Amino acid sequence: MINYFSSDFKLGILGGGQLGKMMLYDTRKYDIQTYVLDPNSEAPSRIACDHFEQGDLMDFDTVVNFGRKVDILTFEIEGVNIEALKKLEAEGIKTYPSAATLEKIQNKAIQKEFYTEKNIPTAPFKRYQKIANLIADVESGARSLPFVWKSATGGYDGKGVSVIKEAEDLQKLPNAECIAEEMIPFKNELAVIVARTPSGEVKTYPVVEMEFHPTANQVEYVICPARIENHVAEKARAIAKQVSEAFEHVGLLAIEMFQTENDDILVNEVAPRPHNSGHYSIEASYTNQFEQHIRAILDLPLGNTDSKVGGIMVNLVGDKDYEGEVVYKNIDTIMKMDGVTPHIYGKKITRPFRKMGHVTIVNKDINEARNIAERVKGEIKVISRS
Amino acid sequence: MINYFSSDFKLGILGGGQLGKMMLYDTRKYDIQTYVLDPNSEAPSRIACDHFEQGDLMDFDTVVNFGRKVDILTFEIEGVNIEALKKLEAEGIKTYPSAATLEKIQNKAIQKEFYTEKNIPTAPFKRYQKIANLIADVESGARSLPFVWKSATGGYDGKGVSVIKEAEDLQKLPNAECIAEEMIPFKNELAVIVARTPSGEVKTYPVVEMEFHPTANQVEYVICPARIENHVAEKARAIAKQVSEAFEHVGLLAIEMFQTENDDILVNEVAPRPHNSGHYSIEASYTNQFEQHIRAILDLPLGNTDSKVGGIMVNLVGDKDYEGEVVYKNIDTIMKMDGVTPHIYGKKITRPFRKMGHVTIVNKDINEARNIAERVKGEIKVISRS
């Protein structure tokens, strides 16, 4: 085994946002030397890494030069230059997840075609190189409304996805490659995180459930374990494992899924990195997702993915009416509540709907956790000074 | 409430060793700005803080100049210049724990006299200004052998403490202020961590048990909860609370105690900071000791001190036969075991018995955790490159 701990070994991380920041708790715990590249000099990961560099993740030379300094390269954001990863791999620098895996995921149309090819259940869809082709299909009646439009590239946190209900909605869409997906009525939106090592050891985390606001189309709570029947949970974990193996993925893969009215599981999309749906694991799991990612890419034994207690995650997003220097109003009130831990990502400026942090609520009784989570959501507000 | 999160508020920490390093996980989680002072440019806390300064913690000017840069000052090691803390307090900089509290603790003779004054149960002792006075008492028969000698100052991690069995042992002792303490036969060595805020909110952690090696006089396992009767645990927690209030302590106070053959609890000594006996809390508790210390000194609500699961801590100390660049032999073997998390402090050089890290083992069943802990101890070795 390579000596990763307090040694000359160097781990590179592309991206220095909140996911990178949380990953650094675990590289610090293991005293693994880290290099971080991010375009923002004020990135949350700028401290706690050993070496921080400011630079463009989509620039070939920047990524290649950065990657040459490290022994293993990983990323916390998918928007990185794939040609640079290929070049580095050719030079013998290990990249986990690999360029080949990322390439299949970065473009949502390619990702969907990959599911079809591998017999992974997913909602029916069609790929369009240009928006004009999609408009033609709608006009000819070949595609009926409503349907889900997804941009092939550049989508993130709900951007690049729209439900198209009327023909005139089509006019607002960018003229880029996209897919049109059948709208599937579903009972639940679920997610499973899978960890896989270069040696092929695989472990899945329990199924989590995204609970949506009853009227606003917005995830309010990520709940672990999902309040679903065992046989559905087992099916979801089995499919997640199948997806990870199909991609020959190394590291963490978060798989978002729909549970249909008939209890079928359809894969929606994946993220090849630690994921918002796994933040609960810091407080609730035997092995949190960030530590697991580090274990996986270093080909160390994977840790126990079970939960010690029930966990619920609430995102802290900037209030829609405020912009400016951030204030976490009533944070002291929520810290009085049982099993409540706020995570503050370290962004100084709040903007409407900006992800500023999250709050985890843990409890042996998941229903009690859910009650406390509702009180948390009712109290805390991400606003700005006066 | 002061806005501590992602703000201009500055927390100063005197000392940048492993305790400081682990505290920084939680200042990062809350995005609290930190300044760290440590004499070692390679200190474990040198990264993950916002500003690191190299300097002598016992030097008056260094500590005063450092302290003037921050709003609240705390420490992770007791060996700091108290006059500097007093000066800073006089200038309006909050110091938690206070100079007055630390002064009562730094000198073990004063600490013991304080217990007597406050009716806190402790082993009978006598204070000696010079070693010659102690020797005279032994020679005159006023003090009978065996007894425990403790240096009044400078003791740490077993240094400055000796069991004196024969008169000739006295010749090895330094000529400094000390105490001689009656040897009390005890069943168990226990510890309780108390958190207390400036507003006076107080919480105690569950009682932990130090399990000693059957022949070598060395703590092998710190076990939470201690395997003792409930009424003894309640008594220990009540006395711990009494000690914290007597000191008017703010922050964390770790109280080491003996459970005598008659189930009396005697206070041995205290540490006014996060403590080795609380490391299990990172994985096992609803609120780990480092987060709790931050909550306490910032006068935020204290978190739940209960455990999610049973926890056992094993220290990783340098093997007696090795010195040089550290290697953690068989770390991959222990990472395969259920609920095992190594913590590597980040010291590049191992030396015999140097504290290099610790391993936490968590399990719903404390007896199963104890079995795994024994396997961990049997496998991992802290050695050096040949």
PDB file of N, CA, C and O in Angstrom, chain A residues 203-264:
ATOM      1  N   LYS A 203     -19.946  -0.104  -2.311  1.00  0.00           N
ATOM      2  CA  LYS A 203     -20.928  -0.013  -1.218  1.00  0.00           C
ATOM      3  C   LYS A 203     -21.945   1.060  -1.556  1.00  0.00           C
ATOM      4  O   LYS A 203     -21.590   2.101  -2.109  1.00  0.00           O
ATOM      5  N   THR A 204     -23.198   0.794  -1.204  1.00  0.00           N
ATOM      6  CA  THR A 204     -24.237   1.797  -1.404  1.00  0.00           C
ATOM      7  C   THR A 204     -24.673   2.354  -0.051  1.00  0.00           C
ATOM      8  O   THR A 204     -24.704   1.638   0.949  1.00  0.00           O
ATOM      9  N   TYR A 205     -25.004   3.625  -0.041  1.00  0.00           N
ATOM     10  CA  TYR A 205     -25.611   4.255   1.137  1.00  0.00           C
ATOM     11  C   TYR A 205     -27.115   3.968   1.132  1.00  0.00           C
ATOM     12  O   TYR A 205     -27.674   3.618   0.089  1.00  0.00           O
ATOM     13  N   PRO A 206     -27.761   4.134   2.270  1.00  0.00           N
ATOM     14  CA  PRO A 206     -29.226   3.967   2.310  1.00  0.00           C
ATOM     15  C   PRO A 206     -29.893   4.955   1.347  1.00  0.00           C
ATOM     16  O   PRO A 206     -29.320   5.993   1.012  1.00  0.00           O
ATOM     17  N   VAL A 207     -31.108   4.626   0.943  1.00  0.00           N
ATOM     18  CA  VAL A 207     -31.875   5.491   0.052  1.00  0.00           C
ATOM     19  C   VAL A 207     -32.342   6.735   0.822  1.00  0.00           C
ATOM     20  O   VAL A 207     -32.844   6.613   1.941  1.00  0.00           O
ATOM     21  N   VAL A 208     -32.140   7.907   0.209  1.00  0.00           N
ATOM     22  CA  VAL A 208     -32.689   9.123   0.802  1.00  0.00           C
ATOM     23  C   VAL A 208     -33.862   9.598  -0.043  1.00  0.00           C
ATOM     24  O   VAL A 208     -33.980   9.260  -1.217  1.00  0.00           O
ATOM     25  N   GLU A 209     -34.682  10.394   0.601  1.00  0.00           N
ATOM     26  CA  GLU A 209     -35.914  10.882  -0.018  1.00  0.00           C
ATOM     27  C   GLU A 209     -35.864  12.402  -0.064  1.00  0.00           C
ATOM     28  O   GLU A 209     -35.484  13.044   0.901  1.00  0.00           O
ATOM     29  N   MET A 210     -36.202  12.960  -1.229  1.00  0.00           N
ATOM     30  CA  MET A 210     -36.323  14.412  -1.308  1.00  0.00           C
ATOM     31  C   MET A 210     -37.786  14.767  -1.094  1.00  0.00           C
ATOM     32  O   MET A 210     -38.624  14.412  -1.927  1.00  0.00           O
ATOM     33  N   GLU A 211     -38.044  15.483   0.001  1.00  0.00           N
ATOM     34  CA  GLU A 211     -39.424  15.901   0.248  1.00  0.00           C
ATOM     35  C   GLU A 211     -39.609  17.313  -0.300  1.00  0.00           C
ATOM     36  O   GLU A 211     -38.860  18.225   0.053  1.00  0.00           O
ATOM     37  N   PHE A 212     -40.599  17.455  -1.188  1.00  0.00           N
ATOM     38  CA  PHE A 212     -40.831  18.746  -1.832  1.00  0.00           C
ATOM     39  C   PHE A 212     -41.844  19.578  -1.065  1.00  0.00           C
ATOM     40  O   PHE A 212     -42.696  19.057  -0.352  1.00  0.00           O
ATOM     41  N   HIS A 213     -41.719  20.881  -1.207  1.00  0.00           N
ATOM     42  CA  HIS A 213     -42.711  21.796  -0.661  1.00  0.00           C
ATOM     43  C   HIS A 213     -44.044  21.510  -1.360  1.00  0.00           C
ATOM     44  O   HIS A 213     -44.080  21.315  -2.571  1.00  0.00           O
ATOM     45  N   PRO A 214     -45.149  21.495  -0.606  1.00  0.00           N
ATOM     46  CA  PRO A 214     -46.430  21.094  -1.208  1.00  0.00           C
ATOM     47  C   PRO A 214     -46.849  21.977  -2.389  1.00  0.00           C
ATOM     48  O   PRO A 214     -47.509  21.493  -3.296  1.00  0.00           O
ATOM     49  N   THR A 215     -46.462  23.253  -2.406  1.00  0.00           N
ATOM     50  CA  THR A 215     -46.862  24.087  -3.558  1.00  0.00           C
ATOM     51  C   THR A 215     -45.650  24.536  -4.388  1.00  0.00           C
ATOM     52  O   THR A 215     -45.593  24.257  -5.589  1.00  0.00           O
ATOM     53  N   ALA A 216     -44.656  25.154  -3.774  1.00  0.00           N
ATOM     54  CA  ALA A 216     -43.454  25.552  -4.531  1.00  0.00           C
ATOM     55  C   ALA A 216     -42.733  24.289  -4.995  1.00  0.00           C
ATOM     56  O   ALA A 216     -42.648  23.314  -4.262  1.00  0.00           O
ATOM     57  N   ASN A 217     -42.213  24.290  -6.225  1.00  0.00           N
ATOM     58  CA  ASN A 217     -41.526  23.105  -6.744  1.00  0.00           C
ATOM     59  C   ASN A 217     -40.065  23.123  -6.306  1.00  0.00           C
ATOM     60  O   ASN A 217     -39.149  23.371  -7.080  1.00  0.00           O
ATOM     61  N   GLN A 218     -39.829  22.843  -5.009  1.00  0.00           N
ATOM     62  CA  GLN A 218     -38.505  23.010  -4.415  1.00  0.00           C
ATOM     63  C   GLN A 218     -38.294  21.944  -3.340  1.00  0.00           C
ATOM     64  O   GLN A 218     -39.197  21.706  -2.524  1.00  0.00           O
ATOM     65  N   VAL A 219     -37.124  21.301  -3.348  1.00  0.00           N
ATOM     66  CA  VAL A 219     -36.824  20.310  -2.310  1.00  0.00           C
ATOM     67  C   VAL A 219     -36.717  21.038  -0.976  1.00  0.00           C
ATOM     68  O   VAL A 219     -35.983  22.010  -0.858  1.00  0.00           O
ATOM     69  N   GLU A 220     -37.461  20.569   0.003  1.00  0.00           N
ATOM     70  CA  GLU A 220     -37.369  21.184   1.328  1.00  0.00           C
ATOM     71  C   GLU A 220     -36.504  20.391   2.283  1.00  0.00           C
ATOM     72  O   GLU A 220     -35.752  20.951   3.053  1.00  0.00           O
ATOM     73  N   TYR A 221     -36.633  19.052   2.223  1.00  0.00           N
ATOM     74  CA  TYR A 221     -35.917  18.196   3.164  1.00  0.00           C
ATOM     75  C   TYR A 221     -35.316  17.008   2.430  1.00  0.00           C
ATOM     76  O   TYR A 221     -35.973  16.429   1.569  1.00  0.00           O
ATOM     77  N   VAL A 222     -34.090  16.655   2.758  1.00  0.00           N
ATOM     78  CA  VAL A 222     -33.520  15.376   2.321  1.00  0.00           C
ATOM     79  C   VAL A 222     -33.547  14.476   3.554  1.00  0.00           C
ATOM     80  O   VAL A 222     -32.978  14.831   4.592  1.00  0.00           O
ATOM     81  N   ILE A 223     -34.209  13.350   3.434  1.00  0.00           N
ATOM     82  CA  ILE A 223     -34.511  12.518   4.599  1.00  0.00           C
ATOM     83  C   ILE A 223     -33.855  11.145   4.460  1.00  0.00           C
ATOM     84  O   ILE A 223     -34.044  10.464   3.450  1.00  0.00           O
ATOM     85  N   CYS A 224     -33.097  10.749   5.461  1.00  0.00           N
ATOM     86  CA  CYS A 224     -32.466   9.432   5.445  1.00  0.00           C
ATOM     87  C   CYS A 224     -32.769   8.686   6.723  1.00  0.00           C
ATOM     88  O   CYS A 224     -32.463   9.186   7.794  1.00  0.00           O
ATOM     89  N   PRO A 225     -33.364   7.504   6.702  1.00  0.00           N
ATOM     90  CA  PRO A 225     -33.737   6.774   5.490  1.00  0.00           C
ATOM     91  C   PRO A 225     -35.039   7.296   4.885  1.00  0.00           C
ATOM     92  O   PRO A 225     -35.867   7.857   5.592  1.00  0.00           O
ATOM     93  N   ALA A 226     -35.189   7.071   3.548  1.00  0.00           N
ATOM     94  CA  ALA A 226     -36.432   7.412   2.869  1.00  0.00           C
ATOM     95  C   ALA A 226     -37.586   6.636   3.503  1.00  0.00           C
ATOM     96  O   ALA A 226     -37.411   5.485   3.901  1.00  0.00           O
ATOM     97  N   ARG A 227     -38.735   7.274   3.574  1.00  0.00           N
ATOM     98  CA  ARG A 227     -39.909   6.614   4.163  1.00  0.00           C
ATOM     99  C   ARG A 227     -40.623   5.823   3.068  1.00  0.00           C
ATOM    100  O   ARG A 227     -41.703   6.189   2.622  1.00  0.00           O
ATOM    101  N   ILE A 228     -39.965   4.750   2.628  1.00  0.00           N
ATOM    102  CA  ILE A 228     -40.505   3.895   1.560  1.00  0.00           C
ATOM    103  C   ILE A 228     -40.433   2.445   2.008  1.00  0.00           C
ATOM    104  O   ILE A 228     -39.771   2.128   2.993  1.00  0.00           O
ATOM    105  N   GLU A 229     -41.107   1.569   1.263  1.00  0.00           N
ATOM    106  CA  GLU A 229     -41.082   0.156   1.617  1.00  0.00           C
ATOM    107  C   GLU A 229     -39.700  -0.445   1.345  1.00  0.00           C
ATOM    108  O   GLU A 229     -38.990  -0.020   0.426  1.00  0.00           O
ATOM    109  N   ASN A 230     -39.379  -1.466   2.131  1.00  0.00           N
ATOM    110  CA  ASN A 230     -38.059  -2.109   2.020  1.00  0.00           C
ATOM    111  C   ASN A 230     -37.749  -2.624   0.622  1.00  0.00           C
ATOM    112  O   ASN A 230     -36.634  -2.473   0.133  1.00  0.00           O
ATOM    113  N   HIS A 231     -38.748  -3.238  -0.009  1.00  0.00           N
ATOM    114  CA  HIS A 231     -38.470  -3.844  -1.323  1.00  0.00           C
ATOM    115  C   HIS A 231     -38.161  -2.757  -2.361  1.00  0.00           C
ATOM    116  O   HIS A 231     -37.355  -2.969  -3.265  1.00  0.00           O
ATOM    117  N   VAL A 232     -38.736  -1.570  -2.182  1.00  0.00           N
ATOM    118  CA  VAL A 232     -38.434  -0.457  -3.095  1.00  0.00           C
ATOM    119  C   VAL A 232     -37.010   0.055  -2.834  1.00  0.00           C
ATOM    120  O   VAL A 232     -36.239   0.304  -3.762  1.00  0.00           O
ATOM    121  N   ALA A 233     -36.675   0.157  -1.549  1.00  0.00           N
ATOM    122  CA  ALA A 233     -35.329   0.625  -1.183  1.00  0.00           C
ATOM    123  C   ALA A 233     -34.271  -0.343  -1.722  1.00  0.00           C
ATOM    124  O   ALA A 233     -33.237   0.073  -2.266  1.00  0.00           O
ATOM    125  N   GLU A 234     -34.547  -1.628  -1.598  1.00  0.00           N
ATOM    126  CA  GLU A 234     -33.575  -2.627  -2.087  1.00  0.00           C
ATOM    127  C   GLU A 234     -33.409  -2.527  -3.603  1.00  0.00           C
ATOM    128  O   GLU A 234     -32.291  -2.629  -4.123  1.00  0.00           O
ATOM    129  N   LYS A 235     -34.530  -2.311  -4.285  1.00  0.00           N
ATOM    130  CA  LYS A 235     -34.460  -2.183  -5.742  1.00  0.00           C
ATOM    131  C   LYS A 235     -33.634  -0.935  -6.125  1.00  0.00           C
ATOM    132  O   LYS A 235     -32.783  -0.987  -7.014  1.00  0.00           O
ATOM    133  N   ALA A 236     -33.878   0.156  -5.414  1.00  0.00           N
ATOM    134  CA  ALA A 236     -33.158   1.403  -5.722  1.00  0.00           C
ATOM    135  C   ALA A 236     -31.654   1.231  -5.508  1.00  0.00           C
ATOM    136  O   ALA A 236     -30.837   1.673  -6.326  1.00  0.00           O
ATOM    137  N   ARG A 237     -31.280   0.553  -4.429  1.00  0.00           N
ATOM    138  CA  ARG A 237     -29.851   0.347  -4.163  1.00  0.00           C
ATOM    139  C   ARG A 237     -29.228  -0.585  -5.201  1.00  0.00           C
ATOM    140  O   ARG A 237     -28.075  -0.392  -5.608  1.00  0.00           O
ATOM    141  N   ALA A 238     -29.988  -1.582  -5.629  1.00  0.00           N
ATOM    142  CA  ALA A 238     -29.467  -2.524  -6.638  1.00  0.00           C
ATOM    143  C   ALA A 238     -29.245  -1.805  -7.974  1.00  0.00           C
ATOM    144  O   ALA A 238     -28.213  -1.999  -8.642  1.00  0.00           O
ATOM    145  N   ILE A 239     -30.188  -0.949  -8.333  1.00  0.00           N
ATOM    146  CA  ILE A 239     -30.029  -0.207  -9.595  1.00  0.00           C
ATOM    147  C   ILE A 239     -28.856   0.770  -9.489  1.00  0.00           C
ATOM    148  O   ILE A 239     -28.068   0.918 -10.427  1.00  0.00           O
ATOM    149  N   ALA A 240     -28.725   1.400  -8.331  1.00  0.00           N
ATOM    150  CA  ALA A 240     -27.609   2.342  -8.135  1.00  0.00           C
ATOM    151  C   ALA A 240     -26.273   1.619  -8.325  1.00  0.00           C
ATOM    152  O   ALA A 240     -25.349   2.139  -8.973  1.00  0.00           O
ATOM    153  N   LYS A 241     -26.184   0.430  -7.793  1.00  0.00           N
ATOM    154  CA  LYS A 241     -24.957  -0.358  -7.914  1.00  0.00           C
ATOM    155  C   LYS A 241     -24.700  -0.709  -9.390  1.00  0.00           C
ATOM    156  O   LYS A 241     -23.560  -0.605  -9.875  1.00  0.00           O
ATOM    157  N   GLN A 242     -25.784  -1.082 -10.079  1.00  0.00           N
ATOM    158  CA  GLN A 242     -25.684  -1.399 -11.509  1.00  0.00           C
ATOM    159  C   GLN A 242     -25.156  -0.182 -12.287  1.00  0.00           C
ATOM    160  O   GLN A 242     -24.283  -0.314 -13.163  1.00  0.00           O
ATOM    161  N   VAL A 243     -25.653   0.998 -11.950  1.00  0.00           N
ATOM    162  CA  VAL A 243     -25.221   2.231 -12.637  1.00  0.00           C
ATOM    163  C   VAL A 243     -23.728   2.471 -12.394  1.00  0.00           C
ATOM    164  O   VAL A 243     -22.958   2.740 -13.321  1.00  0.00           O
ATOM    165  N   SER A 244     -23.325   2.358 -11.132  1.00  0.00           N
ATOM    166  CA  SER A 244     -21.915   2.587 -10.790  1.00  0.00           C
ATOM    167  C   SER A 244     -21.005   1.635 -11.555  1.00  0.00           C
ATOM    168  O   SER A 244     -19.968   2.032 -12.100  1.00  0.00           O
ATOM    169  N   GLU A 245     -21.415   0.368 -11.625  1.00  0.00           N
ATOM    170  CA  GLU A 245     -20.580  -0.622 -12.312  1.00  0.00           C
ATOM    171  C   GLU A 245     -20.577  -0.390 -13.823  1.00  0.00           C
ATOM    172  O   GLU A 245     -19.543  -0.557 -14.484  1.00  0.00           O
ATOM    173  N   ALA A 246     -21.727   0.035 -14.361  1.00  0.00           N
ATOM    174  CA  ALA A 246     -21.792   0.314 -15.799  1.00  0.00           C
ATOM    175  C   ALA A 246     -20.811   1.432 -16.176  1.00  0.00           C
ATOM    176  O   ALA A 246     -20.125   1.361 -17.193  1.00  0.00           O
ATOM    177  N   PHE A 247     -20.739   2.437 -15.339  1.00  0.00           N
ATOM    178  CA  PHE A 247     -19.817   3.557 -15.596  1.00  0.00           C
ATOM    179  C   PHE A 247     -18.370   3.205 -15.274  1.00  0.00           C
ATOM    180  O   PHE A 247     -17.478   4.005 -15.547  1.00  0.00           O
ATOM    181  N   GLU A 248     -18.143   2.038 -14.666  1.00  0.00           N
ATOM    182  CA  GLU A 248     -16.822   1.713 -14.090  1.00  0.00           C
ATOM    183  C   GLU A 248     -16.311   2.895 -13.286  1.00  0.00           C
ATOM    184  O   GLU A 248     -15.154   3.326 -13.398  1.00  0.00           O
ATOM    185  N   HIS A 249     -17.207   3.402 -12.503  1.00  0.00           N
ATOM    186  CA  HIS A 249     -16.955   4.638 -11.770  1.00  0.00           C
ATOM    187  C   HIS A 249     -16.051   4.395 -10.566  1.00  0.00           C
ATOM    188  O   HIS A 249     -16.180   3.388  -9.882  1.00  0.00           O
ATOM    189  N   VAL A 250     -15.160   5.335 -10.282  1.00  0.00           N
ATOM    190  CA  VAL A 250     -14.332   5.263  -9.073  1.00  0.00           C
ATOM    191  C   VAL A 250     -14.536   6.534  -8.264  1.00  0.00           C
ATOM    192  O   VAL A 250     -14.447   7.644  -8.802  1.00  0.00           O
ATOM    193  N   GLY A 251     -14.821   6.360  -6.976  1.00  0.00           N
ATOM    194  CA  GLY A 251     -15.111   7.492  -6.103  1.00  0.00           C
ATOM    195  C   GLY A 251     -16.578   7.410  -5.713  1.00  0.00           C
ATOM    196  O   GLY A 251     -17.136   6.321  -5.601  1.00  0.00           O
ATOM    197  N   LEU A 252     -17.203   8.570  -5.519  1.00  0.00           N
ATOM    198  CA  LEU A 252     -18.623   8.592  -5.186  1.00  0.00           C
ATOM    199  C   LEU A 252     -19.446   8.906  -6.423  1.00  0.00           C
ATOM    200  O   LEU A 252     -19.069   9.760  -7.226  1.00  0.00           O
ATOM    201  N   LEU A 253     -20.579   8.225  -6.528  1.00  0.00           N
ATOM    202  CA  LEU A 253     -21.546   8.512  -7.585  1.00  0.00           C
ATOM    203  C   LEU A 253     -22.908   8.674  -6.911  1.00  0.00           C
ATOM    204  O   LEU A 253     -23.383   7.744  -6.249  1.00  0.00           O
ATOM    205  N   ALA A 254     -23.491   9.864  -7.064  1.00  0.00           N
ATOM    206  CA  ALA A 254     -24.830  10.100  -6.494  1.00  0.00           C
ATOM    207  C   ALA A 254     -25.844   9.902  -7.597  1.00  0.00           C
ATOM    208  O   ALA A 254     -25.733  10.511  -8.662  1.00  0.00           O
ATOM    209  N   ILE A 255     -26.828   9.039  -7.368  1.00  0.00           N
ATOM    210  CA  ILE A 255     -27.799   8.683  -8.396  1.00  0.00           C
ATOM    211  C   ILE A 255     -29.181   9.160  -7.966  1.00  0.00           C
ATOM    212  O   ILE A 255     -29.716   8.695  -6.969  1.00  0.00           O
ATOM    213  N   GLU A 256     -29.719  10.101  -8.728  1.00  0.00           N
ATOM    214  CA  GLU A 256     -31.066  10.611  -8.449  1.00  0.00           C
ATOM    215  C   GLU A 256     -32.071   9.786  -9.233  1.00  0.00           C
ATOM    216  O   GLU A 256     -31.847   9.485 -10.403  1.00  0.00           O
ATOM    217  N   MET A 257     -33.165   9.420  -8.581  1.00  0.00           N
ATOM    218  CA  MET A 257     -34.135   8.499  -9.163  1.00  0.00           C
ATOM    219  C   MET A 257     -35.558   8.932  -8.876  1.00  0.00           C
ATOM    220  O   MET A 257     -35.807   9.648  -7.913  1.00  0.00           O
ATOM    221  N   PHE A 258     -36.474   8.420  -9.707  1.00  0.00           N
ATOM    222  CA  PHE A 258     -37.892   8.579  -9.440  1.00  0.00           C
ATOM    223  C   PHE A 258     -38.479   7.229  -9.031  1.00  0.00           C
ATOM    224  O   PHE A 258     -38.138   6.199  -9.612  1.00  0.00           O
ATOM    225  N   GLN A 259     -39.343   7.262  -8.019  1.00  0.00           N
ATOM    226  CA  GLN A 259     -40.170   6.096  -7.708  1.00  0.00           C
ATOM    227  C   GLN A 259     -41.533   6.374  -8.344  1.00  0.00           C
ATOM    228  O   GLN A 259     -42.236   7.306  -7.931  1.00  0.00           O
ATOM    229  N   THR A 260     -41.886   5.583  -9.374  1.00  0.00           N
ATOM    230  CA  THR A 260     -43.141   5.846 -10.091  1.00  0.00           C
ATOM    231  C   THR A 260     -44.345   5.364  -9.299  1.00  0.00           C
ATOM    232  O   THR A 260     -44.197   4.703  -8.252  1.00  0.00           O
ATOM    233  N   GLU A 261     -45.506   5.694  -9.818  1.00  0.00           N
ATOM    234  CA  GLU A 261     -46.753   5.256  -9.163  1.00  0.00           C
ATOM    235  C   GLU A 261     -46.801   3.737  -9.033  1.00  0.00           C
ATOM    236  O   GLU A 261     -47.426   3.204  -8.125  1.00  0.00           O
ATOM    237  N   ASN A 262     -46.138   3.024  -9.963  1.00  0.00           N
ATOM    238  CA  ASN A 262     -46.116   1.549  -9.928  1.00  0.00           C
ATOM    239  C   ASN A 262     -44.926   0.985  -9.165  1.00  0.00           C
ATOM    240  O   ASN A 262     -44.585  -0.189  -9.313  1.00  0.00           O
ATOM    241  N   ASP A 263     -44.237   1.847  -8.419  1.00  0.00           N
ATOM    242  CA  ASP A 263     -43.042   1.433  -7.680  1.00  0.00           C
ATOM    243  C   ASP A 263     -41.890   0.984  -8.585  1.00  0.00           C
ATOM    244  O   ASP A 263     -41.004   0.227  -8.158  1.00  0.00           O
ATOM    245  N   ASP A 264     -41.918   1.435  -9.837  1.00  0.00           N
ATOM    246  CA  ASP A 264     -40.708   1.267 -10.652  1.00  0.00           C
ATOM    247  C   ASP A 264     -39.704   2.342 -10.255  1.00  0.00           C
ATOM    248  O   ASP A 264     -40.077   3.413  -9.769  1.00  0.00           O
TER     249      ASP A 264
END
